[in-house]
XYZ file of C-alpha atoms in Angstrom:
272
model
C 0.076 -0.417 -0.246
C 1.130 3.337 -1.366
C 0.105 6.754 0.733
C 0.535 9.945 -0.537
C 1.283 12.761 2.281
C 0.741 15.641 1.165
C 1.766 18.793 3.572
C 0.063 21.613 3.062
C 2.136 25.347 3.510
C 2.666 28.633 1.457
C 6.001 30.919 0.450
C 5.458 32.576 3.543
C 8.821 33.320 5.324
C 7.372 31.875 8.154
C 6.055 28.702 6.121
C 9.427 28.076 4.896
C 11.154 27.759 8.777
C 7.725 25.427 9.390
C 8.935 23.039 6.279
C 12.263 23.159 7.515
C 11.436 21.990 11.301
C 9.146 19.116 9.623
C 11.796 17.773 7.399
C 14.305 18.071 10.692
C 12.106 15.932 12.977
C 9.397 13.634 11.167
C 10.283 13.537 7.713
C 14.108 12.635 8.857
C 13.791 9.247 9.837
C 15.797 6.412 8.684
C 13.868 4.980 6.998
C 13.711 3.913 3.354
C 9.570 3.672 3.537
C 9.327 7.105 3.750
C 10.737 9.768 0.925
C 9.854 12.910 -1.319
C 8.022 12.367 -4.404
C 10.197 12.851 -6.618
C 12.717 10.303 -5.060
C 9.932 8.236 -5.306
C 8.749 8.751 -8.943
C 12.559 8.076 -9.915
C 12.360 4.565 -7.889
C 9.502 3.918 -9.912
C 10.983 4.490 -12.885
C 14.385 2.206 -12.311
C 13.100 -0.550 -9.778
C 10.304 -3.381 -10.186
C 9.365 -2.487 -6.461
C 9.687 0.859 -4.846
C 11.017 0.459 -1.607
C 9.387 4.135 -0.268
C 6.042 3.440 1.242
C 4.998 7.216 1.903
C 5.833 9.202 -0.305
C 5.373 13.306 0.993
C 5.278 16.217 -1.071
C 4.716 19.912 0.297
C 2.006 21.531 -1.246
C 1.408 25.588 -2.970
C -0.132 27.289 -4.834
C 1.926 28.644 -7.283
C -0.171 30.751 -9.632
C -1.358 34.204 -8.050
C -3.114 35.146 -11.372
C -5.744 32.060 -10.977
C -8.199 31.782 -9.457
C -8.419 29.679 -6.081
C -9.984 26.709 -8.148
C -8.788 24.373 -10.701
C -12.273 24.334 -12.572
C -10.529 24.237 -16.275
C -8.448 22.128 -18.178
C -4.713 23.783 -17.804
C -2.111 22.203 -16.320
C -2.516 21.117 -12.670
C 0.577 22.392 -11.317
C 3.174 25.145 -12.336
C 7.075 24.976 -13.011
C 9.033 26.080 -9.923
C 10.912 28.471 -12.309
C 7.944 30.491 -13.036
C 7.011 30.447 -9.236
C 7.713 33.980 -7.716
C 9.589 33.313 -4.324
C 9.953 29.664 -4.705
C 13.364 27.754 -3.473
C 15.768 26.341 -5.557
C 16.594 24.476 -2.986
C 12.879 22.936 -1.890
C 12.539 20.313 -4.090
C 10.379 18.653 -2.566
C 6.840 20.853 -3.296
C 4.284 20.480 -6.123
C 3.267 24.108 -7.113
C -0.953 23.755 -8.123
C -1.668 26.080 -11.100
C -3.895 27.981 -8.500
C -3.629 31.224 -6.464
C -2.566 30.350 -3.135
C -5.512 29.538 -0.379
C -5.917 27.930 2.636
C -9.396 27.936 2.829
C -11.249 26.099 0.101
C -10.252 25.483 -3.458
C -6.585 24.319 -2.620
C -7.855 21.077 -1.091
C -10.007 20.532 -4.311
C -6.815 21.285 -6.595
C -4.762 19.094 -4.737
C -6.887 16.326 -4.213
C -7.472 16.427 -8.332
C -3.393 16.596 -9.039
C -3.137 13.747 -6.949
C -5.778 11.653 -8.747
C -3.903 12.885 -12.127
C -0.683 10.805 -11.253
C -2.373 8.247 -8.669
C -2.587 5.758 -11.008
C 0.611 5.982 -13.172
C 2.203 5.980 -9.857
C 0.347 3.141 -7.990
C -0.741 5.831 -4.895
C -3.386 3.663 -2.999
C -4.241 6.929 -0.515
C -3.764 10.351 -0.824
C -3.358 12.504 2.482
C -3.589 15.879 3.520
C -1.490 17.072 6.849
C -1.725 20.739 8.257
C 2.443 22.140 8.720
C 1.295 22.460 12.441
C 0.496 18.860 12.486
C 3.096 16.317 14.165
C 3.174 13.135 13.045
C 5.251 9.593 14.496
C 5.677 8.140 10.742
C 6.385 4.940 12.673
C 2.627 5.147 13.785
C 1.285 6.131 10.479
C 3.323 2.972 8.515
C 1.284 0.871 11.292
C -1.550 1.946 11.070
C -1.315 1.445 6.836
C -0.037 -1.811 7.277
C -2.774 -2.947 9.190
C -5.495 -1.127 8.249
C -5.260 0.223 4.485
C -5.413 -2.856 1.757
C -4.104 -1.530 -1.548
C -6.187 -0.729 -4.623
C -8.618 -1.892 -5.946
C -9.423 -3.337 -2.367
C -9.582 -0.086 -0.707
C -12.517 1.276 -2.511
C -14.502 4.449 -1.068
C -12.475 5.145 1.966
C -11.860 7.937 3.776
C -10.779 9.016 7.044
C -9.311 10.795 10.140
C -10.856 12.179 13.249
C -14.282 13.242 13.161
C -16.322 16.053 13.363
C -20.348 16.678 12.978
C -22.109 18.859 10.317
C -25.214 20.216 11.081
C -27.274 20.183 8.027
C -27.352 16.755 6.859
C -26.404 15.361 10.115
C -23.379 13.886 9.064
C -19.793 13.775 9.977
C -16.073 14.486 8.380
C -12.326 14.288 9.085
C -11.053 17.226 10.429
C -8.109 19.308 8.774
C -5.158 18.453 10.657
C -4.976 15.016 9.076
C -7.559 13.542 6.741
C -7.101 10.828 4.051
C -9.129 8.889 1.076
C -8.227 6.310 -1.391
C -7.274 7.399 -4.786
C -10.805 6.959 -6.600
C -12.316 9.430 -3.723
C -9.437 11.729 -4.538
C -10.401 11.236 -8.016
C -14.556 11.494 -7.358
C -13.069 15.049 -5.651
C -11.093 15.807 -8.571
C -13.804 15.673 -11.312
C -16.425 17.732 -9.156
C -16.863 20.945 -11.680
C -18.052 22.945 -8.802
C -18.201 22.474 -4.833
C -21.029 23.942 -2.822
C -18.343 25.637 0.010
C -20.248 26.322 3.027
C -17.710 26.174 5.851
C -14.293 25.688 5.947
C -12.405 22.578 3.382
C -12.202 19.922 5.279
C -15.870 20.243 5.986
C -17.088 20.822 2.914
C -15.036 18.053 1.202
C -16.035 15.351 3.576
C -19.744 16.843 2.613
C -18.818 16.120 -0.917
C -17.327 12.650 -0.125
C -20.337 11.559 1.493
C -23.019 12.846 -1.815
C -20.763 9.676 -3.636
C -23.880 7.613 -5.072
C -22.396 4.759 -2.933
C -21.258 4.014 0.295
C -18.333 5.419 1.812
C -16.334 3.607 4.153
C -15.654 5.697 7.006
C -12.260 5.413 9.057
C -12.495 6.738 12.585
C -8.657 7.603 13.826
C -9.998 8.755 17.120
C -8.822 5.805 18.839
C -5.490 6.032 17.941
C -4.440 9.447 17.200
C -1.026 8.899 15.599
C -0.282 12.691 15.849
C -0.079 16.060 17.502
C -1.992 19.100 16.290
C -2.189 22.550 16.305
C 1.314 23.272 17.237
C 2.308 26.643 15.805
C 5.678 27.579 17.118
C 9.263 26.313 17.192
C 9.673 25.832 20.824
C 6.625 23.799 21.312
C 6.965 21.682 18.254
C 10.585 20.712 19.214
C 9.358 20.303 22.986
C 6.678 17.535 21.536
C 9.469 16.136 19.272
C 11.629 16.024 22.103
C 9.470 14.687 25.151
C 6.250 13.564 24.114
C 6.353 11.757 20.979
C 5.949 8.546 23.635
C 2.414 9.941 24.483
C 1.324 8.772 20.965
C -0.956 6.850 19.786
C -3.537 9.105 21.691
C -7.116 8.181 22.459
C -10.454 10.242 21.971
C -14.042 9.302 22.134
C -14.939 7.649 19.022
C -17.346 10.473 18.436
C -17.008 13.718 20.774
C -20.748 14.272 20.548
C -20.906 16.816 23.696
C -18.410 19.131 22.167
C -20.094 18.954 18.501
C -23.168 20.010 20.183
C -22.023 22.476 22.434
C -20.090 24.032 19.073
C -23.919 23.733 17.168
C -25.156 25.687 20.221
C -22.418 28.306 19.766
C -23.235 28.721 16.463
C -26.970 29.496 17.006
C -28.093 26.119 15.135
C -29.638 24.442 17.972
C -31.325 25.665 20.990
C -30.723 25.377 24.619
C -32.829 22.842 25.684
């Protein structure tokens, strides 16, 4: 099973520092199963079986004159040499052919791009991770080996840490980390226009559950292999140096009280 890990970022100076600490920590593992996407592509060309199983790539909107969504037939990515502020030293970034945005269009464009390379590169799953998410890669690999079969046995799979949405009474995988099978990424990528209502993870989840066939949702709350919302460098390295043995974390399968409270705060439920 091959699992493409997309780490969202942008070209602001602070995000460059964030990428560097990610490379210095959870991506800096002595494990041939983890590698940059470019290295994985070379392995697929040169070897019968690629040792890399978790290719990763940082994801940037690279075309400021383009819309925030990719809804036409233009190329899905742009060359780094055409992107203002792109660094020649950072070869592990994909520059999507959209304007940078952290809300809606970027996720859909990333999934569309991932679907376009997924079949020829034999990628089974596509994941999106936030730059403030600190992942235990060994636990991620254990999860992949134990629970994620390769294509075509993984069809219509989608997962992460769930949260509820009000309008259809459903749930979605939250933005620190979510993943889906390559066929679901293709389904999202083929959608011409998404009805954006809230944040990107919420609306991607709503779209996925509109698939005409049942979705297998994989709830990661009982075994979270990451810490989330770590935005400053000192805290990041404190967690990396001292708190990784606390993983995997465990939450309630569905945090119903917190979800209902959030609905009340938004005025969607009364206080009864």
